[in-house]
Amino acid sequence: MTQREKILEVLKEVVDPWMQADYVSTRMVKVNEAGDEALIELGYPAGRELNAVKERVKKALVSAAIDAKVEVTQKIVAHAVQRTLKVLPNVKNIIAVSSGKGGVGKSTVAANLALALAREGAKVGVLDADIYGPSQPMMLGAMGRPMTNDGQKMNPIESLGLEINSIGFLVDPDEPMIWRGPLVAQALTQLLTLTNWHDLDYLVIDMPPGTGDIQLTLSQTVPVTGAVVVTTPQDIALLDAKKGLKMFEKVNVPILGIVENMSLFVCPNCGHVEHIFGEGGARRMSETYHVPVLGQLPLDAKIREQADGGKPSVAADPDGMVAGIYREIALKAAAGIAKTAKDMSLKMPSIKVEND
């Protein structure tokens, strides 16, 4: 057995904590022919994981008496979307953040998820698709109107290291959006395709709440790589979240997982833990539908205050407990995308049929 083969055998036993699989089966390892260099290419953003992965791999090789140089990088590529759609230019992967009903903190989760992905080294954008209640401009401290260079596409607004676009930039904040479903879907499609996104690794879409015609149309027309479903432990919220989950299944969008918001309340004075909205709802939903729970977030006034102030938790307190939970959510979601099939449309030759 050559040195190269020995390294591959060893790394078949080293499991990546986020991918939940070894580096060989996930095709994240490359070993040169001489067998003295091993490169791990992580398929998810892991800026603060690189050293830990390097140490884990190096330790496994040393234990097998193998002396080889180990390098770890991240390489985020485009992954497959619904069969009838194509990946957007300059956007590798789209993550739809959805909820079956309003009031469960979906927009706050979307904003913090985007910030957590960016903090790990990804290039991230946010599209506020909640046309009737656009909140991302306020949450992300983004102001102004999108400008255009060519009169056709608009440039996104940049804030907190993210590229952002929202109907909220284009209308008066106090003006109600009295639009019917088809007009809303058309406007959102234009916002998505007519924004000059700059080579994004991930575009997080804050979807409108609910599972009606607008949500279904968007799920069928937007090339989504994976969806995150946000709920609270409350039975009514879970009932609607299940509908959202089934909607994505019907249009062949992979469910990356469930985020349970307002999972518990910890009294700031005495430390007593209270499950105000119930307990174990996301876990039961996970077991029933075989989708992972990405994370459980507390009911905390600071989360609301930070979002209202234009700096969500990940930006306001990047080393805090809540930011740590969002980091886990982001890494699990990104690893879930990395497990799906890669987009091969750019590598496939186009076929043109002509009559002689």
Short mmCIF file of C-alpha atoms in Angstrom, two decimals:
data_model
loop_
_atom_site.label_atom_id
_atom_site.label_comp_id
_atom_site.label_asym_id
_atom_site.label_seq_id
_atom_site.Cartn_x
_atom_site.Cartn_y
_atom_site.Cartn_z
CA MET A 1 0.00 0.00 0.00
CA THR A 2 1.39 3.39 -1.02
CA GLN A 3 1.66 6.33 1.34
CA ARG A 4 -1.18 8.04 -0.53
CA GLU A 5 -3.45 5.01 -0.05
CA LYS A 6 -2.53 4.83 3.64
CA ILE A 7 -3.54 8.47 4.14
CA LEU A 8 -6.90 7.88 2.43
CA GLU A 9 -7.52 4.81 4.60
CA VAL A 10 -6.80 6.80 7.76
CA LEU A 11 -9.04 9.71 6.71
CA LYS A 12 -11.93 7.33 6.05
CA GLU A 13 -12.15 7.09 9.84
CA VAL A 14 -11.98 10.83 10.56
CA VAL A 15 -15.49 12.28 10.76
CA ASP A 16 -16.18 15.96 10.18
CA PRO A 17 -18.38 17.21 13.05
CA TRP A 18 -20.62 19.33 10.82
CA MET A 19 -20.92 17.04 7.80
CA GLN A 20 -21.35 14.01 10.07
CA ALA A 21 -19.32 11.98 7.57
CA ASP A 22 -15.66 11.22 6.87
CA TYR A 23 -13.45 13.37 4.65
CA VAL A 24 -13.01 10.68 1.98
CA SER A 25 -16.66 9.81 1.37
CA THR A 26 -17.53 13.51 1.21
CA ARG A 27 -14.74 14.04 -1.36
CA MET A 28 -13.24 16.86 0.67
CA VAL A 29 -9.71 15.43 0.72
CA LYS A 30 -7.01 15.52 -1.95
CA VAL A 31 -3.69 13.71 -1.55
CA ASN A 32 -0.79 14.15 -3.96
CA GLU A 33 0.79 11.12 -5.65
CA ALA A 34 3.89 11.23 -3.44
CA GLY A 35 1.67 10.93 -0.38
CA ASP A 36 3.38 13.72 1.55
CA GLU A 37 0.66 16.39 1.23
CA ALA A 38 -3.02 16.22 2.14
CA LEU A 39 -5.46 19.04 1.34
CA ILE A 40 -8.85 19.22 3.04
CA GLU A 41 -11.33 21.41 1.12
CA LEU A 42 -14.34 22.08 3.34
CA GLY A 43 -17.58 22.56 1.42
CA TYR A 44 -18.97 25.00 3.99
CA PRO A 45 -17.72 28.29 5.46
CA ALA A 46 -15.64 27.48 8.51
CA GLY A 47 -13.28 30.35 9.15
CA ARG A 48 -12.91 29.45 12.81
CA GLU A 49 -12.96 25.70 12.18
CA LEU A 50 -9.92 25.50 9.92
CA ASN A 51 -7.35 25.05 12.68
CA ALA A 52 -9.49 22.50 14.53
CA VAL A 53 -9.89 20.42 11.36
CA LYS A 54 -6.16 20.63 10.67
CA GLU A 55 -5.32 19.43 14.17
CA ARG A 56 -7.86 16.59 13.94
CA VAL A 57 -6.46 15.32 10.64
CA LYS A 58 -2.83 15.78 11.69
CA LYS A 59 -3.45 13.84 14.91
CA ALA A 60 -5.01 10.93 13.00
CA LEU A 61 -2.05 10.76 10.61
CA VAL A 62 0.53 10.93 13.41
CA SER A 63 -1.30 8.12 15.23
CA ALA A 64 -0.86 6.02 12.09
CA ALA A 65 2.87 6.94 11.91
CA ILE A 66 2.34 8.96 8.72
CA ASP A 67 4.34 12.12 8.16
CA ALA A 68 2.53 14.42 5.73
CA LYS A 69 1.86 18.12 5.35
CA VAL A 70 -1.78 19.04 6.04
CA GLU A 71 -3.55 22.10 4.66
CA VAL A 72 -7.20 23.03 5.21
CA THR A 73 -9.20 25.49 3.09
CA GLN A 74 -12.84 26.12 2.30
CA LYS A 75 -14.34 25.91 -1.17
CA ILE A 76 -18.02 26.76 -1.47
CA VAL A 77 -19.58 25.75 -4.76
CA ALA A 78 -23.04 25.96 -6.29
CA HIS A 79 -25.41 23.11 -5.50
CA ALA A 80 -28.38 21.76 -7.38
CA VAL A 81 -31.79 23.47 -7.28
CA GLN A 82 -35.26 22.44 -8.46
CA ARG A 83 -34.99 20.53 -11.75
CA THR A 84 -36.96 23.05 -13.78
CA LEU A 85 -34.78 25.99 -12.67
CA LYS A 86 -31.18 27.15 -13.07
CA VAL A 87 -28.76 28.55 -10.51
CA LEU A 88 -28.68 32.34 -10.62
CA PRO A 89 -25.60 34.09 -12.04
CA ASN A 90 -23.37 35.39 -9.23
CA VAL A 91 -25.35 33.50 -6.55
CA LYS A 92 -24.07 30.01 -5.75
CA ASN A 93 -26.69 28.94 -3.21
CA ILE A 94 -30.04 30.29 -2.04
CA ILE A 95 -31.34 29.55 1.46
CA ALA A 96 -35.05 30.24 1.98
CA VAL A 97 -35.99 31.04 5.58
CA SER A 98 -39.68 30.30 5.99
CA SER A 99 -42.40 30.04 8.61
CA GLY A 100 -45.95 28.79 8.39
CA LYS A 101 -47.21 31.82 10.30
CA GLY A 102 -46.09 35.29 11.30
CA GLY A 103 -44.78 36.32 14.68
CA VAL A 104 -42.32 33.46 15.25
CA GLY A 105 -39.15 35.50 14.66
CA LYS A 106 -38.44 34.39 11.10
CA SER A 107 -36.90 37.69 10.00
CA THR A 108 -34.65 37.84 13.06
CA VAL A 109 -33.46 34.30 12.34
CA ALA A 110 -32.83 35.17 8.67
CA ALA A 111 -30.75 38.23 9.56
CA ASN A 112 -28.66 36.44 12.18
CA LEU A 113 -28.19 33.38 9.95
CA ALA A 114 -26.80 35.60 7.19
CA LEU A 115 -24.48 37.38 9.63
CA ALA A 116 -23.27 34.07 11.09
CA LEU A 117 -22.44 32.68 7.63
CA ALA A 118 -20.55 35.87 6.78
CA ARG A 119 -18.67 35.71 10.08
CA GLU A 120 -17.41 32.25 9.09
CA GLY A 121 -15.91 33.63 5.89
CA ALA A 122 -18.69 33.34 3.31
CA LYS A 123 -19.86 36.09 0.99
CA VAL A 124 -23.53 36.55 1.86
CA GLY A 125 -26.54 38.52 0.68
CA VAL A 126 -30.06 39.01 2.05
CA LEU A 127 -33.22 39.39 0.00
CA ASP A 128 -36.19 40.65 1.99
CA ALA A 129 -39.11 38.88 0.31
CA ASP A 130 -41.60 39.80 3.04
CA ILE A 131 -43.29 42.33 0.77
CA TYR A 132 -46.07 43.33 3.17
CA GLY A 133 -43.77 43.86 6.14
CA PRO A 134 -40.17 44.38 5.00
CA SER A 135 -38.05 44.49 8.15
CA GLN A 136 -34.52 43.64 7.01
CA PRO A 137 -33.50 47.27 6.26
CA MET A 138 -34.26 48.22 9.87
CA MET A 139 -32.82 45.04 11.41
CA LEU A 140 -29.58 45.27 9.46
CA GLY A 141 -29.16 49.03 9.82
CA ALA A 142 -29.34 49.48 6.04
CA MET A 143 -30.42 52.82 4.58
CA GLY A 144 -30.72 54.49 1.18
CA ARG A 145 -32.03 53.51 -2.23
CA PRO A 146 -30.35 50.99 -4.57
CA MET A 147 -28.43 52.71 -7.36
CA THR A 148 -27.91 51.46 -10.92
CA ASN A 149 -24.86 51.51 -13.18
CA ASP A 150 -26.55 50.56 -16.44
CA GLY A 151 -30.20 51.51 -15.99
CA GLN A 152 -31.18 47.83 -15.91
CA LYS A 153 -29.90 46.28 -12.70
CA MET A 154 -29.71 47.83 -9.24
CA ASN A 155 -26.83 47.49 -6.84
CA PRO A 156 -27.63 46.05 -3.41
CA ILE A 157 -27.28 48.14 -0.27
CA GLU A 158 -24.32 47.04 1.87
CA SER A 159 -24.44 46.88 5.66
CA LEU A 160 -22.74 44.80 8.36
CA GLY A 161 -20.75 42.98 5.66
CA LEU A 162 -23.88 41.84 3.79
CA GLU A 163 -25.40 42.73 0.42
CA ILE A 164 -29.09 43.55 0.94
CA ASN A 165 -32.13 44.31 -1.17
CA SER A 166 -35.71 44.84 -0.09
CA ILE A 167 -38.92 46.45 -1.29
CA GLY A 168 -38.45 48.51 1.87
CA PHE A 169 -35.69 50.47 0.10
CA LEU A 170 -38.03 51.39 -2.76
CA VAL A 171 -41.24 52.51 -0.99
CA ASP A 172 -42.11 54.88 1.83
CA PRO A 173 -41.85 53.07 5.21
CA ASP A 174 -45.38 54.18 6.13
CA GLU A 175 -46.95 53.18 2.82
CA PRO A 176 -49.04 49.98 3.01
CA MET A 177 -48.41 47.41 0.27
CA ILE A 178 -51.94 46.77 -1.00
CA TRP A 179 -50.91 44.32 -3.72
CA ARG A 180 -52.51 41.11 -4.89
CA GLY A 181 -50.60 37.81 -4.94
CA PRO A 182 -49.49 37.70 -8.63
CA LEU A 183 -48.15 41.26 -8.44
CA VAL A 184 -46.22 40.45 -5.25
CA ALA A 185 -44.65 37.33 -6.78
CA GLN A 186 -43.68 39.29 -9.90
CA ALA A 187 -42.13 42.09 -7.84
CA LEU A 188 -40.08 39.66 -5.78
CA THR A 189 -38.85 37.80 -8.84
CA GLN A 190 -37.68 41.12 -10.28
CA LEU A 191 -35.99 42.07 -7.00
CA LEU A 192 -34.10 38.77 -7.09
CA THR A 193 -33.06 38.76 -10.74
CA LEU A 194 -32.53 42.49 -11.29
CA THR A 195 -30.19 42.96 -8.34
CA ASN A 196 -26.51 43.06 -9.19
CA TRP A 197 -25.35 40.50 -6.61
CA HIS A 198 -21.56 40.18 -6.43
CA ASP A 199 -20.52 36.51 -6.55
CA LEU A 200 -22.36 35.42 -3.40
CA ASP A 201 -21.73 32.09 -1.71
CA TYR A 202 -25.17 32.28 -0.08
CA LEU A 203 -28.24 34.44 -0.58
CA VAL A 204 -30.59 34.23 2.41
CA ILE A 205 -34.20 34.96 1.45
CA ASP A 206 -36.54 36.12 4.19
CA MET A 207 -39.73 34.56 2.82
CA PRO A 208 -43.24 35.96 3.44
CA PRO A 209 -44.96 34.10 6.29
CA GLY A 210 -47.58 31.51 5.42
CA THR A 211 -48.09 28.79 2.82
CA GLY A 212 -50.46 30.43 0.35
CA ASP A 213 -50.25 31.23 -3.34
CA ILE A 214 -47.39 33.75 -2.99
CA GLN A 215 -45.18 31.34 -1.06
CA LEU A 216 -45.93 28.46 -3.42
CA THR A 217 -45.23 30.60 -6.51
CA LEU A 218 -41.91 31.76 -5.07
CA SER A 219 -40.94 28.19 -4.15
CA GLN A 220 -41.59 27.13 -7.73
CA THR A 221 -39.87 30.06 -9.49
CA VAL A 222 -36.88 30.87 -7.24
CA PRO A 223 -33.92 28.45 -7.58
CA VAL A 224 -33.67 27.45 -3.91
CA THR A 225 -30.81 25.22 -2.72
CA GLY A 226 -32.34 24.50 0.70
CA ALA A 227 -34.93 25.76 3.16
CA VAL A 228 -34.88 26.53 6.88
CA VAL A 229 -38.23 26.37 8.69
CA VAL A 230 -38.67 28.60 11.76
CA THR A 231 -41.22 27.80 14.45
CA THR A 232 -41.90 28.16 18.16
CA PRO A 233 -42.71 25.21 20.45
CA GLN A 234 -46.38 26.26 20.50
CA ASP A 235 -48.70 23.66 18.95
CA ILE A 236 -50.42 26.21 16.69
CA ALA A 237 -47.07 27.43 15.34
CA LEU A 238 -45.93 23.85 14.79
CA LEU A 239 -49.12 23.05 12.91
CA ASP A 240 -48.40 25.85 10.43
CA ALA A 241 -44.66 25.06 10.29
CA LYS A 242 -45.50 21.52 9.18
CA LYS A 243 -47.48 22.97 6.27
CA GLY A 244 -44.45 25.03 5.24
CA LEU A 245 -42.24 21.98 5.45
CA LYS A 246 -44.61 19.95 3.27
CA MET A 247 -44.82 22.80 0.75
CA PHE A 248 -41.05 22.72 0.17
CA GLU A 249 -41.13 18.93 -0.10
CA LYS A 250 -43.76 19.13 -2.85
CA VAL A 251 -41.59 21.44 -4.96
CA ASN A 252 -38.46 19.32 -4.32
CA VAL A 253 -36.59 21.82 -2.16
CA PRO A 254 -34.40 20.09 0.47
CA ILE A 255 -35.23 20.99 4.09
CA LEU A 256 -31.98 21.91 5.81
CA GLY A 257 -33.62 21.85 9.21
CA ILE A 258 -35.85 23.44 11.81
CA VAL A 259 -35.04 26.40 14.04
CA GLU A 260 -37.07 26.54 17.23
CA ASN A 261 -37.34 30.16 18.35
CA MET A 262 -38.49 31.29 21.81
CA SER A 263 -37.70 27.78 23.02
CA LEU A 264 -37.34 28.73 26.68
CA PHE A 265 -37.14 31.71 29.00
CA VAL A 266 -34.45 32.10 31.64
CA CYS A 267 -35.37 34.55 34.40
CA PRO A 268 -32.60 37.20 34.52
CA ASN A 269 -33.10 37.59 38.29
CA CYS A 270 -33.27 34.04 39.65
CA GLY A 271 -32.23 31.85 36.70
CA HIS A 272 -35.50 29.88 36.70
CA VAL A 273 -36.16 28.21 33.32
CA GLU A 274 -39.72 28.40 31.97
CA HIS A 275 -40.99 26.84 28.72
CA ILE A 276 -43.58 29.55 28.05
CA PHE A 277 -44.65 28.28 24.61
CA GLY A 278 -44.38 24.55 25.37
CA GLU A 279 -41.53 22.10 25.12
CA GLY A 280 -40.15 19.55 22.66
CA GLY A 281 -42.20 20.65 19.65
CA ALA A 282 -39.28 20.94 17.21
CA ARG A 283 -37.87 17.61 18.39
CA ARG A 284 -41.18 15.83 17.75
CA MET A 285 -41.46 17.49 14.36
CA SER A 286 -37.90 16.43 13.57
CA GLU A 287 -38.63 12.81 14.45
CA THR A 288 -41.85 12.76 12.43
CA TYR A 289 -40.47 14.32 9.25
CA HIS A 290 -36.83 13.16 9.56
CA VAL A 291 -35.30 16.62 9.36
CA PRO A 292 -32.71 17.94 11.85
CA VAL A 293 -33.21 20.59 14.50
CA LEU A 294 -30.58 23.20 13.64
CA GLY A 295 -30.88 25.05 16.92
CA GLN A 296 -33.10 26.27 19.75
CA LEU A 297 -33.09 29.94 20.68
CA PRO A 298 -34.18 31.47 23.99
CA LEU A 299 -36.88 34.07 24.52
CA ASP A 300 -34.61 37.00 25.37
CA ALA A 301 -35.38 40.73 25.33
CA LYS A 302 -31.84 41.48 24.14
CA ILE A 303 -32.45 39.63 20.85
CA ARG A 304 -35.40 41.91 20.11
CA GLU A 305 -33.60 45.05 21.29
CA GLN A 306 -30.51 44.33 19.19
CA ALA A 307 -32.57 43.64 16.05
CA ASP A 308 -34.66 46.78 16.57
CA GLY A 309 -31.43 48.75 16.97
CA GLY A 310 -30.07 47.69 13.58
CA LYS A 311 -27.42 45.29 14.92
CA PRO A 312 -28.77 41.74 15.39
CA SER A 313 -27.24 39.51 18.04
CA VAL A 314 -24.44 38.07 15.88
CA ALA A 315 -23.24 41.60 15.07
CA ALA A 316 -24.00 43.21 18.44
CA ASP A 317 -22.51 40.48 20.65
CA PRO A 318 -20.49 38.16 18.38
CA ASP A 319 -19.01 36.18 21.28
CA GLY A 320 -22.24 35.88 23.24
CA MET A 321 -24.40 32.81 23.85
CA VAL A 322 -27.04 33.70 21.23
CA ALA A 323 -24.40 34.35 18.57
CA GLY A 324 -22.90 30.95 19.42
CA ILE A 325 -26.27 29.27 18.80
CA TYR A 326 -26.62 31.07 15.47
CA ARG A 327 -23.10 29.96 14.53
CA GLU A 328 -24.13 26.33 15.05
CA ILE A 329 -27.32 26.90 13.04
CA ALA A 330 -25.31 28.46 10.20
CA LEU A 331 -22.69 25.70 10.10
CA LYS A 332 -25.30 22.93 10.22
CA ALA A 333 -27.31 24.58 7.43
CA ALA A 334 -24.22 25.14 5.27
CA ALA A 335 -23.04 21.58 5.86
CA GLY A 336 -26.52 20.38 4.89
CA ILE A 337 -26.13 22.21 1.58
CA ALA A 338 -22.63 20.77 1.10
CA LYS A 339 -24.13 17.26 1.33
CA THR A 340 -26.53 17.87 -1.58
CA ALA A 341 -25.68 17.31 -5.23
CA LYS A 342 -23.48 19.92 -6.87
CA ASP A 343 -24.83 22.03 -9.71
CA MET A 344 -23.49 20.63 -12.97
CA SER A 345 -25.41 22.87 -15.39
CA LEU A 346 -22.35 24.95 -16.30
CA LYS A 347 -20.36 21.81 -17.12
CA MET A 348 -23.04 20.24 -19.31
CA PRO A 349 -22.86 20.98 -23.03
CA SER A 350 -25.86 22.73 -24.52
CA ILE A 351 -27.75 20.73 -27.13
CA LYS A 352 -29.14 22.46 -30.16
CA VAL A 353 -31.35 20.63 -32.67
CA GLU A 354 -31.49 22.00 -36.19
CA ASN A 355 -33.42 20.81 -39.25
CA ASP A 356 -31.35 20.22 -42.39
#
